[in-house]
Coordinates of C-alpha atoms and ligand atoms in Angstrom, one line a residue:
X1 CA -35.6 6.1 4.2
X2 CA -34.8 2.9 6.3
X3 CA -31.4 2.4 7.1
X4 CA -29.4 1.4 4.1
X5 CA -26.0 -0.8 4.2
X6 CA -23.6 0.2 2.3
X7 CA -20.3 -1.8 1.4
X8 CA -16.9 0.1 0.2
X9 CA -15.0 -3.0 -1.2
X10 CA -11.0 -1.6 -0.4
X11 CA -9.5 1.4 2.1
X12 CA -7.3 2.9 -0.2
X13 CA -7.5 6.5 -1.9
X14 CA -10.6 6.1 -3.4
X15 CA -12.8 3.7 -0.4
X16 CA -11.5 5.9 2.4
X17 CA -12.5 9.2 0.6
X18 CA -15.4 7.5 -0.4
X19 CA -16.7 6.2 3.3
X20 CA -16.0 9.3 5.2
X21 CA -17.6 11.2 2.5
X22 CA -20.9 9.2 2.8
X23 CA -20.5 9.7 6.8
X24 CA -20.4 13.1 6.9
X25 CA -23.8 12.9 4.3
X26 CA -25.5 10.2 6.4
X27 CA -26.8 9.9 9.9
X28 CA -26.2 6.6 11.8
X29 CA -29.6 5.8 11.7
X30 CA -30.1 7.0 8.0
X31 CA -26.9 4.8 6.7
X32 CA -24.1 1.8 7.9
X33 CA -21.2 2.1 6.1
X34 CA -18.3 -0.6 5.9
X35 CA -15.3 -0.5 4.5
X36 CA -13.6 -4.3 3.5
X37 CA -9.4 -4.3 2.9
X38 CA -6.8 -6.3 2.8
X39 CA -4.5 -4.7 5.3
X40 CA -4.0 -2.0 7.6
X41 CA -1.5 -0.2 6.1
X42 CA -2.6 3.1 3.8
X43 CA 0.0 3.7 1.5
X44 CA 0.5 7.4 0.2
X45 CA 1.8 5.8 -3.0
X46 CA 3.0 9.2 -4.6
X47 CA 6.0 9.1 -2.4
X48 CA 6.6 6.0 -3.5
X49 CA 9.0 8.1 -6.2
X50 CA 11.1 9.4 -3.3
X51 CA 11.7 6.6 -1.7
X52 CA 14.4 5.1 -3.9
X53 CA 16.5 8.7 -3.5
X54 CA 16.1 9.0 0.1
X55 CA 14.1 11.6 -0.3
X56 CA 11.3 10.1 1.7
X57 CA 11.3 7.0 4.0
X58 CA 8.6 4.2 4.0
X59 CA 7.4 5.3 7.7
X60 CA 6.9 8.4 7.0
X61 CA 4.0 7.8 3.9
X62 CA 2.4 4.9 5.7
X63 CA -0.2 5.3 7.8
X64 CA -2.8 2.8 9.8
X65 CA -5.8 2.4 7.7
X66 CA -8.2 2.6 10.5
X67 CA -7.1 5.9 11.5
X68 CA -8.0 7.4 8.3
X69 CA -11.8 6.6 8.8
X70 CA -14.0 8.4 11.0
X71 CA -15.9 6.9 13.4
X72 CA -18.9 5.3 12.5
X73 CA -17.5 3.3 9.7
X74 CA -17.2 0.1 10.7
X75 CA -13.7 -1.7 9.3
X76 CA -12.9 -5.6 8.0
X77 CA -9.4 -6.8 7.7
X78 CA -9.9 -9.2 5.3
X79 CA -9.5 -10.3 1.6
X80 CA -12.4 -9.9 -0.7
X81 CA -12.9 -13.1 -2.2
X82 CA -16.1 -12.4 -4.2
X83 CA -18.8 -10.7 -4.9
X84 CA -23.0 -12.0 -6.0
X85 CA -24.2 -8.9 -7.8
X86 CA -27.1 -11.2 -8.4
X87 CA -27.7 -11.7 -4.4
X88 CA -26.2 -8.2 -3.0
X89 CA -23.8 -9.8 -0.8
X90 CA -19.9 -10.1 -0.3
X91 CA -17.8 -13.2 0.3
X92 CA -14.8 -12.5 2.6
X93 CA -11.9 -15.2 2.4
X94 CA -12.7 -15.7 6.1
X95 CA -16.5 -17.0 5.1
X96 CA -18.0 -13.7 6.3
X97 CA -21.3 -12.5 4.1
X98 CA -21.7 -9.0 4.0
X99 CA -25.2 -8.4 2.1
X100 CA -25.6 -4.8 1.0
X101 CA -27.8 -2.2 -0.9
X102 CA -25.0 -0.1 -2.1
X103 CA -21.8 -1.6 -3.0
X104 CA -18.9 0.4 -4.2
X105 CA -15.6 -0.9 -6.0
X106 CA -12.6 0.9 -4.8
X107 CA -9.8 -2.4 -5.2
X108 CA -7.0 -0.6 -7.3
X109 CA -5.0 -2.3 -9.6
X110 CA -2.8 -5.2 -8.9
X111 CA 0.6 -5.3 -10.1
X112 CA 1.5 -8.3 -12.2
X113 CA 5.3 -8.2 -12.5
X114 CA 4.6 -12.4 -13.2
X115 CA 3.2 -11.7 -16.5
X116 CA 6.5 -10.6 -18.3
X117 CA 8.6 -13.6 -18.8
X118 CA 11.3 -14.0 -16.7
X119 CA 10.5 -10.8 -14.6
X120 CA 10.6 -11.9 -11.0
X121 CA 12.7 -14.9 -12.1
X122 CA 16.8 -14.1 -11.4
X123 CA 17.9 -10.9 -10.7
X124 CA 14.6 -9.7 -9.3
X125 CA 14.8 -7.1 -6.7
X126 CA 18.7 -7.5 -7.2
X127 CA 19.2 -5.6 -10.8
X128 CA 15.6 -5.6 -11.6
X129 CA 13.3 -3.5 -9.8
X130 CA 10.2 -1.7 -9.2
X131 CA 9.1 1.1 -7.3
X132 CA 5.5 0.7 -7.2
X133 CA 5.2 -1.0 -4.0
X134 CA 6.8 0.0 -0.6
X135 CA 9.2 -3.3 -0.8
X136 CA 10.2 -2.7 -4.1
X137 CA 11.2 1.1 -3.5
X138 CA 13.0 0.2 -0.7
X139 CA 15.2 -2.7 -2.1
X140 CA 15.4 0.0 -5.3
X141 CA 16.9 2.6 -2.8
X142 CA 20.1 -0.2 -2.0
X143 CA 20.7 -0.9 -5.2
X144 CA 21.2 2.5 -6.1
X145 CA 23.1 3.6 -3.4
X146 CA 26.0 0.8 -4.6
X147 CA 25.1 1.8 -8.3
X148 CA 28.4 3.2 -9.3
X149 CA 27.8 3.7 -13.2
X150 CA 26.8 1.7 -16.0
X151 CA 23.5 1.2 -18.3
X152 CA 20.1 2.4 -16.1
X153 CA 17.1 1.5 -18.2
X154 CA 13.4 2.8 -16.9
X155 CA 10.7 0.6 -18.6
X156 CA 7.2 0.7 -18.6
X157 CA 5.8 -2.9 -20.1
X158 CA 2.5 -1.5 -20.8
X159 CA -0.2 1.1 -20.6
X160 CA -3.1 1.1 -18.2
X161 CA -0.7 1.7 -15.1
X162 CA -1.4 4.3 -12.8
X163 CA 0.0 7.8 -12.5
X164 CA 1.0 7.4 -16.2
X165 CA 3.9 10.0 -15.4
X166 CA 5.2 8.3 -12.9
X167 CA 8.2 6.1 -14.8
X168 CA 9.2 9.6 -16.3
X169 CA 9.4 11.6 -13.1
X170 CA 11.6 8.2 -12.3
X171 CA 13.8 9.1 -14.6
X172 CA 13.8 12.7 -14.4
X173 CA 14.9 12.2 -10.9
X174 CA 17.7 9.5 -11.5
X175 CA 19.4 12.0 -13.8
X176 CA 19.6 14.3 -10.7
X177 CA 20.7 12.0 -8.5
X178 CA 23.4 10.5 -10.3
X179 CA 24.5 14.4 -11.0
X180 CA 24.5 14.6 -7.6
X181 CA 26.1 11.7 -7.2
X182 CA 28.9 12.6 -9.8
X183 CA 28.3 9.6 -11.3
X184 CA 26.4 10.7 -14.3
X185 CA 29.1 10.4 -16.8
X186 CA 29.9 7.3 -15.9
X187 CA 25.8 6.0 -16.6
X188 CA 24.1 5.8 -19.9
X189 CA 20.3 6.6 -18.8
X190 CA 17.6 5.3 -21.0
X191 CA 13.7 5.1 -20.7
X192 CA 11.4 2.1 -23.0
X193 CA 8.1 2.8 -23.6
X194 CA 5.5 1.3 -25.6
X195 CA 3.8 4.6 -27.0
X196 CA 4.8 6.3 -29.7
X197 CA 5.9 9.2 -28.0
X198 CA 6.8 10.2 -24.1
X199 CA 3.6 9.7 -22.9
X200 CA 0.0 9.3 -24.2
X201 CA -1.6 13.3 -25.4
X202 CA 0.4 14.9 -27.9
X203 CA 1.3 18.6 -26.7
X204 CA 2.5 17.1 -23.4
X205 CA 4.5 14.5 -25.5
X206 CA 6.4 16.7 -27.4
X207 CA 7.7 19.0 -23.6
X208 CA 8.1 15.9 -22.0
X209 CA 10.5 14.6 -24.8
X210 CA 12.1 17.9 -24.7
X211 CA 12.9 17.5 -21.3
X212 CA 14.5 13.8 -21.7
X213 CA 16.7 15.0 -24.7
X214 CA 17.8 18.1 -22.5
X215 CA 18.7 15.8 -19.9
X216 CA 20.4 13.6 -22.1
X217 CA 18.1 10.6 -21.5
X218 CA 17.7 8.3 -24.5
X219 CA 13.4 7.8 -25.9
X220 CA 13.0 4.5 -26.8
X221 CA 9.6 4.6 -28.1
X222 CA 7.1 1.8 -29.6
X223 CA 9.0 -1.2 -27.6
X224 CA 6.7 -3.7 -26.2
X225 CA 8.8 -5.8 -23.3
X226 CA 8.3 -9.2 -23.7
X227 CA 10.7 -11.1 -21.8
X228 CA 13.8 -9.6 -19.1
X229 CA 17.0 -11.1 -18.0
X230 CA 18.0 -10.1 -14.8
X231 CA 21.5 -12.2 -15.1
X232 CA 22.7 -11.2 -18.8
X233 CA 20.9 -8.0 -18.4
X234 CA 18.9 -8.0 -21.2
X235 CA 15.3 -6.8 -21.5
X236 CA 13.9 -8.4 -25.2
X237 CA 10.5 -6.7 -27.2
X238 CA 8.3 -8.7 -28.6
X239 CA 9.6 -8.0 -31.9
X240 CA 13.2 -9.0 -31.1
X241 CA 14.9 -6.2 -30.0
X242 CA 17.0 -5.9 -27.5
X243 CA 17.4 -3.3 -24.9
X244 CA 20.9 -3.7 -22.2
X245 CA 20.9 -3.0 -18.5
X246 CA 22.7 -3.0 -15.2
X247 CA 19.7 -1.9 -13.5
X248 CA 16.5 -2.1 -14.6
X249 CA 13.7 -0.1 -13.4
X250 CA 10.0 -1.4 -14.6
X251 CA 6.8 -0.6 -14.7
X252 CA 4.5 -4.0 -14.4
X253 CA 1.8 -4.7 -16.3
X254 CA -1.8 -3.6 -14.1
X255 CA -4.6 -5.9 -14.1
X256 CA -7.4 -5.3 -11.6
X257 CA -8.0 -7.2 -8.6
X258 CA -8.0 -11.3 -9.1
X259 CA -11.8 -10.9 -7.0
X260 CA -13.2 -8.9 -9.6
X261 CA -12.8 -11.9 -12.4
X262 CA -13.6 -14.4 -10.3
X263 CA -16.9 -12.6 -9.6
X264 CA -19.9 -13.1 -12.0
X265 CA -20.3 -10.2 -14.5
X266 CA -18.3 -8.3 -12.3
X267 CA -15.4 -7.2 -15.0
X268 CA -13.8 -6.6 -18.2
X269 CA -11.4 -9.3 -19.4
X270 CA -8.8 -7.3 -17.9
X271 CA -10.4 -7.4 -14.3
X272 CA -11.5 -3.7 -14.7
X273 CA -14.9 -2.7 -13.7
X274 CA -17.5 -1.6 -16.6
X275 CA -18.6 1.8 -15.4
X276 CA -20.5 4.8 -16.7
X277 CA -17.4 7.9 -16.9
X278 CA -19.9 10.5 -16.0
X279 CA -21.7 9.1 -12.9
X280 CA -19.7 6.5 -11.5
X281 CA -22.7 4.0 -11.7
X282 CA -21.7 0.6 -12.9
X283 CA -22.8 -1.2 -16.1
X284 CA -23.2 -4.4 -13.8
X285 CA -26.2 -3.7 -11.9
X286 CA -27.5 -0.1 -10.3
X287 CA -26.9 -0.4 -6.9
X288 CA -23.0 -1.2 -8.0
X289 CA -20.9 1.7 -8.3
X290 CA -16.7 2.3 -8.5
X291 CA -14.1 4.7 -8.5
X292 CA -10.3 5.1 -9.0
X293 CA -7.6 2.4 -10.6
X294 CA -10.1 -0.2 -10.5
X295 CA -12.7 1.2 -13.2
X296 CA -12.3 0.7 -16.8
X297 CA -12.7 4.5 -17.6
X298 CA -10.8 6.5 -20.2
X299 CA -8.8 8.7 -17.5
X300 CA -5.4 8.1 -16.1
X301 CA -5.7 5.7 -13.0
X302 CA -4.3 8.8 -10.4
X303 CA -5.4 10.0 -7.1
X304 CA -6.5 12.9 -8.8
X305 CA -9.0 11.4 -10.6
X306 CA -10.0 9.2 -7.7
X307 CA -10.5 12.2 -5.7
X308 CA -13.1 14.1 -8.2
X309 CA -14.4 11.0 -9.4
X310 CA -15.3 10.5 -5.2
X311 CA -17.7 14.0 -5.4
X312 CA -19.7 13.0 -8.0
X313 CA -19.6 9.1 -6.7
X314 CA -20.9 10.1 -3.3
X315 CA -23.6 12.8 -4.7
X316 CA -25.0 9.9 -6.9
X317 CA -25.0 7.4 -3.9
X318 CA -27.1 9.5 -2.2
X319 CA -29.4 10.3 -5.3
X320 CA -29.7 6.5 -6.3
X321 CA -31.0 6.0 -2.7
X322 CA -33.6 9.0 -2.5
X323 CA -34.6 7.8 -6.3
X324 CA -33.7 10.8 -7.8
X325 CA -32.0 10.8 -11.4
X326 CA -27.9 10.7 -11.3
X327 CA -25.7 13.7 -11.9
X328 CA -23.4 13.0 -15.2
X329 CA -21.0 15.7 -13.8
X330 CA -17.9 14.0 -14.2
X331 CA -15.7 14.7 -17.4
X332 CA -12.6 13.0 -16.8
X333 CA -11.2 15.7 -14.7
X334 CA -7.2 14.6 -14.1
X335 CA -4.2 16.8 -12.9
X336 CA -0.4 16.2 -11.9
X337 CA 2.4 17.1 -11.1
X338 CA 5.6 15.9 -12.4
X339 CA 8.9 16.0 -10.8
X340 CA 11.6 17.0 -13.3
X341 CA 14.7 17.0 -10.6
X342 CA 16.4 19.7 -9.2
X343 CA 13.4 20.5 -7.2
X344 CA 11.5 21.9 -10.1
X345 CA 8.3 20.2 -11.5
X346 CA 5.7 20.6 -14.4
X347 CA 2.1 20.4 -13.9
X348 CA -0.2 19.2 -16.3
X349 CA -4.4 19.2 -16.1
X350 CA -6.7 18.0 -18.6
X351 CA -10.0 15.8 -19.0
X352 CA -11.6 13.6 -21.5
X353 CA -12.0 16.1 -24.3
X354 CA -8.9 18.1 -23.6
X355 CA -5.7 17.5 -23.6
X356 CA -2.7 19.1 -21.2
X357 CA -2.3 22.3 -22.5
X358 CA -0.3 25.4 -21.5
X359 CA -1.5 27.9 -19.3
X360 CA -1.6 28.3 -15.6
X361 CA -4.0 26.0 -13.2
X362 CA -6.7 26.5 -11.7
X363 CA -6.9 30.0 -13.1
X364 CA -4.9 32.5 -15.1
X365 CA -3.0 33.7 -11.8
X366 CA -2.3 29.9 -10.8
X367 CA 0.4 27.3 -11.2
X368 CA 2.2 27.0 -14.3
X369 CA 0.8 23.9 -16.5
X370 CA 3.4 22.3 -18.4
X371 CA 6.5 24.5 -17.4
X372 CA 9.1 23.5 -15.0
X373 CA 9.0 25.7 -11.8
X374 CA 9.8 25.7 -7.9
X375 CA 6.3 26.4 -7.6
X376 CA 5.2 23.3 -9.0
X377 CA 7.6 21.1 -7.1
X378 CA 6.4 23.0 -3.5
X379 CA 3.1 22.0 -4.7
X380 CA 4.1 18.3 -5.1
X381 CA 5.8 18.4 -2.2
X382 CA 2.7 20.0 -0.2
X383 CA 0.4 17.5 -1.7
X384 CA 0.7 14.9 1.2
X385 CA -0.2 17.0 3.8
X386 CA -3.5 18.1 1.9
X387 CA -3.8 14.2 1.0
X388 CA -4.0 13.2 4.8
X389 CA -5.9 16.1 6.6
X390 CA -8.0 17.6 3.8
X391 CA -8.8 14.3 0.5
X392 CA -9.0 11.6 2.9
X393 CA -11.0 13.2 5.2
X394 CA -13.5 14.1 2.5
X395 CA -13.0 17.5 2.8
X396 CA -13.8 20.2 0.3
X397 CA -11.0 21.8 -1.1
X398 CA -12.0 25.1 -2.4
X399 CA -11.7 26.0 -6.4
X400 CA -10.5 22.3 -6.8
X401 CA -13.2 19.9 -8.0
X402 CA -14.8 17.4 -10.6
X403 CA -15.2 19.7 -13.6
X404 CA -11.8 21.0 -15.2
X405 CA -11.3 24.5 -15.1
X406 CA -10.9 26.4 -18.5
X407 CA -10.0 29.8 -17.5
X408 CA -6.4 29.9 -17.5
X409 CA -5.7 27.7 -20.2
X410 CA -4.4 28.2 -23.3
X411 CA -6.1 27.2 -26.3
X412 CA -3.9 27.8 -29.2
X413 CA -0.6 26.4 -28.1
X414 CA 1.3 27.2 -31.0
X415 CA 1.1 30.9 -29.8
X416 CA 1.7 29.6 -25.9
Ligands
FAD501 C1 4.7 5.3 -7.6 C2 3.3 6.0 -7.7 C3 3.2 7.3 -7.8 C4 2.0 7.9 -7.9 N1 1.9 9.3 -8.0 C5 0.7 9.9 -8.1 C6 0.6 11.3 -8.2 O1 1.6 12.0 -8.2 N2 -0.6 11.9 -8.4 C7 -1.7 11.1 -8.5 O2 -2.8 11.7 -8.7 N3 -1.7 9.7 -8.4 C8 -0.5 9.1 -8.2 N4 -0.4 7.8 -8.1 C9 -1.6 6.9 -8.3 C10 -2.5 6.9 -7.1 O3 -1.8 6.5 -5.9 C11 -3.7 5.9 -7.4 O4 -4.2 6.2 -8.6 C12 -4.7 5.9 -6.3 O5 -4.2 5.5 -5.1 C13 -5.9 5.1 -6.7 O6 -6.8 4.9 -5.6 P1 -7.7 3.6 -5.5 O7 -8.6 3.8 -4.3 O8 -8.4 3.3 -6.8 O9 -6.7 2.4 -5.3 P2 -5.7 2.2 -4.0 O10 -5.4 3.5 -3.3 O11 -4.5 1.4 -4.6 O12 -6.6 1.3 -3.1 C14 -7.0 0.0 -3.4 C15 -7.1 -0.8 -2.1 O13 -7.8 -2.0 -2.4 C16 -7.3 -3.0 -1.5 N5 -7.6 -4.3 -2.1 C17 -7.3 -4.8 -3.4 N6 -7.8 -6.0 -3.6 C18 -8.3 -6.4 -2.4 C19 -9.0 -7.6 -2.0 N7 -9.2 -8.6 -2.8 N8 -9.5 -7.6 -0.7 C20 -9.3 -6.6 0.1 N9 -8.7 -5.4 -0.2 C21 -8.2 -5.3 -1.5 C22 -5.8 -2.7 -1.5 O14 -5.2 -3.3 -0.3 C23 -5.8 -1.2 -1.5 O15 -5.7 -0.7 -0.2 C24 0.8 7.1 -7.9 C25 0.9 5.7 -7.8 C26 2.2 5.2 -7.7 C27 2.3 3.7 -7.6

């Protein structure tokens, strides 16, 4: 095989697994691998939740992005500005051309709090916030510090975002802390969604409700956000309902990254990547391939998924260049754990065909799936160590991988 070039477009979760899996798989002479993004600062955006409680600070979950790759892979700091399936190359904003024979997608989501009327106008980052960026956790952490009662409302504007679970363990959390606080009687705690339920598969609907009603957090259900304001405090549904606030905590509405529509056949209307959910192949051309947030697949955008997603991904770079047929060995594989506050969490694991069920993961002597124990939280708390030295580094972690394990589940939860 000559030596092929192969282009990781971003050096998040998903790119940086992705390159220092290929290295390990690939001598120099047999592959050069680049990896193109924006920044140089790797964000372990799970502890993005803690950082509005003080439970974590921003230094300790950012990390250079350089340091993440091995050596060998060859970094540019610099904005994708587009790509020519048609001619196999890369435009970088700085007029660099990277031609390549493999390109992988890897660019995330963007967050597009713009898109809500009146969002970032007013009272953003001053009584309207997000969490799901390092500047908006940290100005979130202020505000609640000086929150001393009054109407907290967690929104979500609309579904794809990633780690789906996220706005509820947000909430979860806040009714902790204001416990803590002893300021919980003095704050009405509500959370908006647009589904129908508490989150999107029914049998981990109906516990998650559970646990909002124990904890005496109000389920707004089918309300589509349409416009906020951050003065009156007032966040409005498209169907003219009206929600009050003294803080608001909100999910943006995801798009994928601006690049990605600017690019030729690159993406959906949304500026998600077309892509086959079992090998990670695009539908754009055959030497394109993508993992994580930025695909179009019919998993929750997680680091989970980007994680199993990156075995199969790497297997089927390596077959596409040796000409061999691809493996369709990914089925949607996602797990998480969710934070429910007084260091106790819930874990829940499904994939495309099944839903979070009860059970224990990944076998019937493992972690609890959808019931709240210490075990669980130690496991979410563990998680960023095995992030940094064992999923970035592309390492294999035993009994964890693309294909959901069945063993321990239960099947007829009625009876669970
Ligand atoms: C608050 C929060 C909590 C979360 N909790 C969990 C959890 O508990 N469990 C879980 O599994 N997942 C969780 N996630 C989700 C998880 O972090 C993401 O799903 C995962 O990081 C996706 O990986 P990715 O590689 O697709 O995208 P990212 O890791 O976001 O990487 C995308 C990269 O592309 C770069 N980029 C984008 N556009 C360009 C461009 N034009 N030019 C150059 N570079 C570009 C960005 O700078 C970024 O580094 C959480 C996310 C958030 C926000």
């Amino acid at each position: 095989m000559s030596r092929q070039r192969i282009v990781i477009l971003g050096g998040g979760t998903g790119g940086t697994m992705t390159a220092n899996r290929l290295r390990r798989r690939f001598d120099y002479d047999e592959a050069e691998i680049h990896v193109v993004d924006r920044d140089d600062r790797h964000v372990y955006q799970p502890g993005l939740l803690f950082v509005p409680f003080g439970l974590a600070q921003l230094d300790e979950i950012v990390r250079p992005r350089r340091r993440q790759l091995r050596s060998g892979v060859s970094f540019h700091q610099n904005e994708v500005a587009e790509v020519w399936t048609e001619r196999d190359e890369v435009l970088l904003d700085d007029g660099t051309v990277l031609p390549y024979d493999v390109l992988v997608v890897a660019t995330g989501v963007r967050l597009q709090p713009e898109e809500t009327e009146g969002m970032t106008g007013p009272g953003w980052n001053e009584r309207v916030f997000t969490f799901y960026d390092p500047e908006g956790a940290a100005a979130l952490r202020c505000a609640l510090e000086h929150f001393d009662g009054g109407r907290l409302l967690v929104n979500l504007i609309d579904m794809p975002i990633k780690c789906p679970v996220a706005p509820l363990e947000f909430a979860f959390l806040a009714d902790w802390y204001l416990r803590e606080r002893g300021i919980r009687s003095k704050t009405d705690l509500a959370f908006s969604t647009p589904l129908d339920g508490a989150f999107t598969k029914p049998i981990a609907s109906h516990h998650l409700a559970g646990l909002l009603a124990e904890k005496e957090i109000e389920l707004v259900t089918e309300f589509n956000a349409g416009e906020v304001d951050g003065v009156g405090g007032t966040l409005t549904s498209h169907d003219g309902r009206e929600l009050d606030f003294d803080l608001l905590v909100t999910i943006p509405l995801h798009g994928g990254a601006p690049y990605v529509e600017r690019s030729p056949g690159l993406g959906d209307a949304l500026g998600f990547v077309p892509t086959d959910k079992r090998t990670l192949q695009t539908t754009v051309k055959p030497n394109v391939f993508a993992l994580g947030d930025a695909t179009d697949l019919p998993t929750s955008k997680a680091g989970s998924v980007t994680h199993f997603e990156a075995e199969v991904l790497t297997e089927n770079i390596a077959r596409y260049l040796a000409d061999q047929e691809l493996d369709a060995g990914y089925d949607g594989h996602a797990n998480c754990f969710i934070e429910t506050g007084f260091h106790k969490a819930l874990l829940i694991d499904f994939n495309y065909e099944t839903e979070p069920l009860p059970g224990h993961y990944p076998t019937a002597f493992g972690l609890p799936l959808l019931r709240e124990s210490r075990l669980n939280h130690l496991g979410k708390l563990g998680f960023q160590w095995v992030y940094w030295h064992a999923l970035l580094p592309g390492r294999e972690i035993p009994g964890i991988g693309p294909t959901m394990p069945t063993a321990g589940k239960k099947h007829d939860p009625v009876h669970a």
